[in-house]
Coordinates of C-alpha atoms and ligand atoms in Angstrom, one line a residue:
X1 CA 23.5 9.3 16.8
X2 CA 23.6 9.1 20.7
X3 CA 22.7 11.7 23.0
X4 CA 24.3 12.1 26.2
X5 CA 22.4 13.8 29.1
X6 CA 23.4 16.1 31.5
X7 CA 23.0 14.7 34.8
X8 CA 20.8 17.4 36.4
X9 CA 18.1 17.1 33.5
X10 CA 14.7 17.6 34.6
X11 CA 12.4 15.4 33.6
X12 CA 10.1 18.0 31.5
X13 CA 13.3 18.9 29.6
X14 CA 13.8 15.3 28.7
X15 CA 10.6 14.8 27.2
X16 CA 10.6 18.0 25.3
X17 CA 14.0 16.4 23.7
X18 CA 12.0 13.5 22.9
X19 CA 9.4 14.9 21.5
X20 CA 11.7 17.0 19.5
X21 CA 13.5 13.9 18.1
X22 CA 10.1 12.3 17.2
X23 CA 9.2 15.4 15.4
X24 CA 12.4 14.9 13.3
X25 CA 11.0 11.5 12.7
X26 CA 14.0 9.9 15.0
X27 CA 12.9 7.2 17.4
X28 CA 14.8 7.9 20.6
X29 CA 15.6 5.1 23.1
X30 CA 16.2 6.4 26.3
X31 CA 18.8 4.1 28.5
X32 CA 19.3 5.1 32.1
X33 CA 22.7 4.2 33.5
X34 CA 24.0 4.8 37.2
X35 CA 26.1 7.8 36.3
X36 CA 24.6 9.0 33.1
X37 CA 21.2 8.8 30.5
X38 CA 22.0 8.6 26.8
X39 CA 19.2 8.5 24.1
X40 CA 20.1 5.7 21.2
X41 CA 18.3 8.0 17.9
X42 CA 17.2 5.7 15.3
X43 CA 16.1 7.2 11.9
X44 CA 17.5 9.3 9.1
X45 CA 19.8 11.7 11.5
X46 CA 21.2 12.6 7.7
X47 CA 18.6 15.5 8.5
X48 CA 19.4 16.5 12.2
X49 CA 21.9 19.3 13.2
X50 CA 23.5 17.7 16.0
X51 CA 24.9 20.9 17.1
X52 CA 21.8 22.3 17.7
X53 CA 21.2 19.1 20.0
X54 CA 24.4 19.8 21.2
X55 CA 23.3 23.5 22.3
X56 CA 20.4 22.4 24.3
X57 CA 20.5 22.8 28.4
X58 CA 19.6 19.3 28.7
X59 CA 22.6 18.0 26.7
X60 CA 25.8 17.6 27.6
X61 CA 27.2 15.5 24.3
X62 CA 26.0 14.1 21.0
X63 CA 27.9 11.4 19.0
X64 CA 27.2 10.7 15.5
X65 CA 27.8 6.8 15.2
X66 CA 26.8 7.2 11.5
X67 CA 28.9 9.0 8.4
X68 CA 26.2 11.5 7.3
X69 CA 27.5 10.8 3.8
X70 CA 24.8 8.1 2.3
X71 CA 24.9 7.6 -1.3
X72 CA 28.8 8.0 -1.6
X73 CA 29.2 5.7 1.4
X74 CA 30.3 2.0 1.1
X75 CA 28.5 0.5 3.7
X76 CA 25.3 0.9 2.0
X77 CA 27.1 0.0 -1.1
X78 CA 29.4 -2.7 -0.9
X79 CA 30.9 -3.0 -4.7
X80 CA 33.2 -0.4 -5.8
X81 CA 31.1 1.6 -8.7
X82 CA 32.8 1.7 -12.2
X83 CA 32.0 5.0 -14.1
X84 CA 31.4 4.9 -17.7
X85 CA 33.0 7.9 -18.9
X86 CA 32.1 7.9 -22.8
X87 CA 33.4 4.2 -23.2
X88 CA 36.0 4.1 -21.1
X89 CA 35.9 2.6 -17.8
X90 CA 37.1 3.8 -14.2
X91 CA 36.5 2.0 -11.0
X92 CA 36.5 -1.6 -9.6
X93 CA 39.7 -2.6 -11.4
X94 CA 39.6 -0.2 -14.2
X95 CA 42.5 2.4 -14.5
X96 CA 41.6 5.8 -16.3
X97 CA 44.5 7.8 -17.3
X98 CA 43.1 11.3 -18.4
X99 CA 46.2 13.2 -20.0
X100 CA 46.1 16.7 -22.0
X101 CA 46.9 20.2 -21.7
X102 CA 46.2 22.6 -18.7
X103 CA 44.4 24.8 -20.9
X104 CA 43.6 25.0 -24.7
X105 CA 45.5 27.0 -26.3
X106 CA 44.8 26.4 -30.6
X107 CA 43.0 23.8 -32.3
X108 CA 47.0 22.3 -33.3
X109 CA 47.9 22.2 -29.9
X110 CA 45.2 20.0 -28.4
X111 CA 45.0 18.2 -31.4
X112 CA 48.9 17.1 -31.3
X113 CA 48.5 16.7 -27.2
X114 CA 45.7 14.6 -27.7
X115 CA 47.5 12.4 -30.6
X116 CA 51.1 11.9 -28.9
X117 CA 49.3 11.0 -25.3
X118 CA 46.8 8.5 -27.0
X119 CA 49.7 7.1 -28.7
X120 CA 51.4 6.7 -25.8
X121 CA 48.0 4.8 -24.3
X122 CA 46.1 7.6 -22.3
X123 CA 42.0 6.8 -22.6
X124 CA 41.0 10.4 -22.1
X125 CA 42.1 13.4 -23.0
X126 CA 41.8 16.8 -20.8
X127 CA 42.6 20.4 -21.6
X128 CA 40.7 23.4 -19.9
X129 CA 38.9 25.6 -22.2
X130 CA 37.3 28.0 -18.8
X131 CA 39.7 28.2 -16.7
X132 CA 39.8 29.4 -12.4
X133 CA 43.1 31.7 -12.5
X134 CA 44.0 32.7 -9.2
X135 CA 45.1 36.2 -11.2
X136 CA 42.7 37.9 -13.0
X137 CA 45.3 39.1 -15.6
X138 CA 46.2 35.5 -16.0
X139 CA 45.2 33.8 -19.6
X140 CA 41.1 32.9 -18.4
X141 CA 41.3 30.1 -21.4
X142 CA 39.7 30.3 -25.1
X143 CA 35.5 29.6 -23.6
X144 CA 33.4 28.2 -26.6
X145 CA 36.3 28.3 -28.8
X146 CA 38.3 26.1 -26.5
X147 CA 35.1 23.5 -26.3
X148 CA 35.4 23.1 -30.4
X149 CA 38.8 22.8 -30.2
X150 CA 38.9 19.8 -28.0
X151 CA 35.5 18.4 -30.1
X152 CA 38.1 18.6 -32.8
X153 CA 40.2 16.8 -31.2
X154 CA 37.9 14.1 -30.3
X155 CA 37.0 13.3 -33.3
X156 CA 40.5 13.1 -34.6
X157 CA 41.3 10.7 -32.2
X158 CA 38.0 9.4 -30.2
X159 CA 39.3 10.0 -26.8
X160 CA 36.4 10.9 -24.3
X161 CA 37.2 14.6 -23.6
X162 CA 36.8 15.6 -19.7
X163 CA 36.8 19.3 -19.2
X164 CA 36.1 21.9 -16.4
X165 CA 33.0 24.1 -15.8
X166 CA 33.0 26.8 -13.4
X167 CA 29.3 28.1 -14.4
X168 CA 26.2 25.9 -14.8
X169 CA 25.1 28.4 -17.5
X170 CA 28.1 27.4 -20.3
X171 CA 26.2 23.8 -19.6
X172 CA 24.9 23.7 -23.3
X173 CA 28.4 24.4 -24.4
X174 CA 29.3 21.2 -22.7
X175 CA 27.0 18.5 -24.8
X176 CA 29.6 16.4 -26.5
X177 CA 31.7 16.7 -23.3
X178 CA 32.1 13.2 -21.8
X179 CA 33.6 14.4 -18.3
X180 CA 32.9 17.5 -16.2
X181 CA 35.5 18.2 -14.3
X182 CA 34.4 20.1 -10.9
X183 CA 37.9 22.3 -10.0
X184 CA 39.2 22.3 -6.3
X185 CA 38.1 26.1 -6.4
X186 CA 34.5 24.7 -7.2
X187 CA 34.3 21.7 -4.6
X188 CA 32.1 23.5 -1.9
X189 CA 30.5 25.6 -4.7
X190 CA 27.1 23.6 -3.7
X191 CA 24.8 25.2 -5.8
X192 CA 26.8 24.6 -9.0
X193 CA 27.5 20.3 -7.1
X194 CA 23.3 20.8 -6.7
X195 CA 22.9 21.9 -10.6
X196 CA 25.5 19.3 -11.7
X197 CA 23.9 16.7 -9.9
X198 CA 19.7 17.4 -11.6
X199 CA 20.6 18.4 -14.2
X200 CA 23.0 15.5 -16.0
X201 CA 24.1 12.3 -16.0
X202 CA 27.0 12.6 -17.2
X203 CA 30.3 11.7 -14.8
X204 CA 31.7 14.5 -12.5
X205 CA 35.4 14.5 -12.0
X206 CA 35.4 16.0 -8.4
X207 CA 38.5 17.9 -7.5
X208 CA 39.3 18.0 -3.5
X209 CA 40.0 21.4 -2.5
X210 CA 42.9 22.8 -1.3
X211 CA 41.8 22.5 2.1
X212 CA 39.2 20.1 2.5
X213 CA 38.7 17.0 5.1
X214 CA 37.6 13.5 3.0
X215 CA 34.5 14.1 5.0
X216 CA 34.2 17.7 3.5
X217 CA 35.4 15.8 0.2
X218 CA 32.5 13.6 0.1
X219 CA 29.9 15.1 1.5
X220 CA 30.3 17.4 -2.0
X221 CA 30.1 14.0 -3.8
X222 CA 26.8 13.8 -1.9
X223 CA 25.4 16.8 -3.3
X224 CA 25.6 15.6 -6.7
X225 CA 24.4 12.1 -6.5
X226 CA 21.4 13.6 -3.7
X227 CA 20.7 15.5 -6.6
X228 CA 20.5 12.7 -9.0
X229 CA 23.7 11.7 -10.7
X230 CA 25.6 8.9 -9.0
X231 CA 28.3 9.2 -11.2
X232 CA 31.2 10.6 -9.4
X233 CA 35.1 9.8 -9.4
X234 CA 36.6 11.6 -6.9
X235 CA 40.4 13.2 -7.6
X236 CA 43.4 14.0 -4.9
X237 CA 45.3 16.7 -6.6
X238 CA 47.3 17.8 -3.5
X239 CA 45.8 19.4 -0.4
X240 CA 47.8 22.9 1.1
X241 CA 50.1 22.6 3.8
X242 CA 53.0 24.5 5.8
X243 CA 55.3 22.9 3.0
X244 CA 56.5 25.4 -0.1
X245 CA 59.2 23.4 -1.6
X246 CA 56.3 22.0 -3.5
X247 CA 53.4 23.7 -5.3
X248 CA 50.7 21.1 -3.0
X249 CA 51.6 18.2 -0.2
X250 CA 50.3 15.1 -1.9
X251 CA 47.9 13.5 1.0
X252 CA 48.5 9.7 -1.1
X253 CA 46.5 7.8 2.0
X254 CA 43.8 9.1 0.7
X255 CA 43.5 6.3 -1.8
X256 CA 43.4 3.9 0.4
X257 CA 41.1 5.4 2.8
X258 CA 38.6 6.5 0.5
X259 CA 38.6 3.3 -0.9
X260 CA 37.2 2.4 2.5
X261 CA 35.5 4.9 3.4
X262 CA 33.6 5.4 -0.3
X263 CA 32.2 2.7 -3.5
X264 CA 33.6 6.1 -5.7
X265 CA 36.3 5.9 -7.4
X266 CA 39.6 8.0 -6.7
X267 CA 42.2 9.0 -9.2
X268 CA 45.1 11.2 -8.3
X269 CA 46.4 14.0 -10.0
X270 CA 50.3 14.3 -9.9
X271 CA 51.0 17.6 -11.7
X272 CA 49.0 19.9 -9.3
X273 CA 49.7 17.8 -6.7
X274 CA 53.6 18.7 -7.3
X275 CA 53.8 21.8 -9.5
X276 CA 57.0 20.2 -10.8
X277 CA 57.2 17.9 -14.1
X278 CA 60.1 15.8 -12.7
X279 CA 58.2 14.5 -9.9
X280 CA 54.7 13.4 -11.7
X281 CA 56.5 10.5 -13.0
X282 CA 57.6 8.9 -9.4
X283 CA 54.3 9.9 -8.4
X284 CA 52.1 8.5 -10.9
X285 CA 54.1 5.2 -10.2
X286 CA 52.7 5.2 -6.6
X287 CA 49.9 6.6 -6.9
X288 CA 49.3 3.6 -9.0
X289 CA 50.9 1.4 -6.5
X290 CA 48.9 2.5 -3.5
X291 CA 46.0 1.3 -5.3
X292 CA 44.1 4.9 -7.2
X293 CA 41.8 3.9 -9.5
X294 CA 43.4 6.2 -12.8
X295 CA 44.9 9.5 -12.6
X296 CA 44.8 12.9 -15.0
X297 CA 48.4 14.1 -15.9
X298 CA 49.1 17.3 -17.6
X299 CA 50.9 16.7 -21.0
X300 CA 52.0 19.9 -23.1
X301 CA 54.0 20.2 -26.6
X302 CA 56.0 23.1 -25.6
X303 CA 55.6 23.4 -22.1
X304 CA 58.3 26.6 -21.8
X305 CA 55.6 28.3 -23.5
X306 CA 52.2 27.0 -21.9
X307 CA 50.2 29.4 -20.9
X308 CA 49.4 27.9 -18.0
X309 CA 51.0 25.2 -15.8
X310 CA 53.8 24.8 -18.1
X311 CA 56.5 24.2 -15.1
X312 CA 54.3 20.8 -13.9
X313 CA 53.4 19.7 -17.5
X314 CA 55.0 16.6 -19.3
X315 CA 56.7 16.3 -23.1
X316 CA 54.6 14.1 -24.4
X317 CA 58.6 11.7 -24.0
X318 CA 58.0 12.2 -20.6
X319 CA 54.4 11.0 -20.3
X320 CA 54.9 8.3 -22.5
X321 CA 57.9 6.9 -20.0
X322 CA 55.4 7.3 -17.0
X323 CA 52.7 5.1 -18.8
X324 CA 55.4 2.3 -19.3
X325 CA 56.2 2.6 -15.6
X326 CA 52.3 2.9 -14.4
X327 CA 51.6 -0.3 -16.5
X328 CA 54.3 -2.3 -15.3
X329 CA 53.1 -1.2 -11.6
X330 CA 50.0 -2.3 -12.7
X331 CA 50.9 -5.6 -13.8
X332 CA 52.2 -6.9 -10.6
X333 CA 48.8 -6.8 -8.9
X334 CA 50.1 -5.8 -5.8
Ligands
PEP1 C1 43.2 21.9 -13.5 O1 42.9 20.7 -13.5 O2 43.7 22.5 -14.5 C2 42.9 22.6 -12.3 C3 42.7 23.9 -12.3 O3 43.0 21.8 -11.2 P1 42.6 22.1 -9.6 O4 41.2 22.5 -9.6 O5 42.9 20.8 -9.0 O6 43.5 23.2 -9.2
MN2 MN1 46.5 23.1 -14.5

């Protein structure tokens, strides 16, 4: 962080600023130039408010040199992480497709999803069993019920099961859950990233909200892993944008620049993204091509008749195409 002075600053207010810094455990270095004085701060600014610096007479500027995202950033971590998600791999070269159902609807539904989408070679399977309806008269999703029915179908088929919790107190509910999806609804809900983040291990699929920066993005990845579980994959599902032929604008640099930015990995998530079935196979394809680490597609039997999200959900024909395309993408090694 540098500090920029104003160029009337008394003296007495400059050392009150440095004393202020060394209170904060910064160690300021004060450099006196012809037209201006900055102060280099050297220390853990992760825990400085720089617009409280910023609102001080003395000051006239502060510049934060530093990303005040730690754990999730890759300059302190060079390799890209891989996240074990109940023996299936994601990160650092390992692509995670996570396919299923919006929502569970009956033990036979998620049981012939998760059948015809492993056959067709997803890893995981998802399906929502609490579900963030933006009506309240909307189907909410099946609860506890809709937690067995997914066990069910794990152990019909033993694909890792990743599934979304809105409320840290269903977290028993959630033992034999291998993924727990955080919803884009949920993304800046810190106290439930806090609870996530003491109180398991287990990998957090982290949704970017509908309006959220990468910085804002990741900065939620570092409230889990502050609170103790590194084990975060990030997801693009579509950010909101003056465009409405489309349910979400698909932000696809994103890969890329996360990839920079972050050791996490990033999978992308074509059906909100689009809203529209047709388009999560040519987006799946380059999302793959632009270098995302897996992505989570919904898949439904019936999808006239889902009860939610049937309009961007795949036959099980459909998904099955996509992974032949998202394979051979992959085998080119672009
Ligand atoms: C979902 O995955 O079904 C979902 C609600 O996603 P998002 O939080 O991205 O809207
Ligand atoms: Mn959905």
């Amino acid at each position: 962080m540098i500090i920029l002075l104003k160029k009337d600053a008394e003296p007495s207010q400059v050392e009150n600023l440095l004393t202020l810094l060394r209170m904060k455990n910064i160690t300021p270095s004060v450099s006196v130039g012809q037209m201006q004085t900055l102060i280099g701060c050297v220390g853990d600014v992760a825990h400085v408010d720089p617009g409280l610096i910023e609102a001080l007479d003395v000051v006239e500027s502060v510049q934060r040199i530093q990303e005040p995202y730690k754990a999730a950033n890759r300059k302190f971590h060079p390799e890209p992480s891989v996240i074990a998600c109940g023996g299936v791999k994601v990160g650092g070269g390992h692509f995670g497709v996570i396919a299923g159902p919006c929502s569970v609807e009956s033990e036979e539904q998620v049981v012939a999803i998760a059948r015809a989408v492993k056959a067709a070679g997803a890893d995981m399977l998802r399906g929502g069993a609490f579900k963030p309806r933006t009506s309240p008269y909307a189907f909410q999703g099946l609860g506890k019920k809709g937690i067995e029915f997914l066990m069910t179908a794990k152990k019909e088929t033993g694909l890792p099961v990743v599934t979304e919790l809105m409320n840290f107190e269903v977290i028993d509910l959630f033992n034999d859950v291998d993924v727990i999806q955080i919803g884009a609804r949920n993304m800046q809900n810190f106290d439930l990233l806090k609870e996530v983040g003491a109180h398991t291990k287990k990998p957090v699929l982290l949704k970017r909200g509908m309006s959220a920066t990468l910085q804002e993005l990741l900065m939620s990845a570092e409230y889990v892993m502050a609170s103790g579980n590194p084990n975060v994959i990030l997801c693009e599902r579509g950010i909101r944008t003056y465009e409405t032929a489309m349910r979400n604008t698909l932000d696809l640099a994103v890969v890329p620049m996360l990839h920079k930015l972050s050791h996490l990995p990033i999978i992308v998530d074509p059906s909100h993204a689009t809203g529209y079935a047709h388009l999560v196979d040519p987006v799946s394809v380059a999302a793959a091509a632009i270098g995302a680490d897996g992505l989570i597609i919904e898949v439904h039997n019936d999808p006239p008749h889902a009860k939610c999200d049937g309009a961007q959900s795949q036959t099980p024909e459909m998904f099955a195409a996509t992974m032949k395309k998202v394979n051979a993408v992959r085998g080119l090694k672009l």
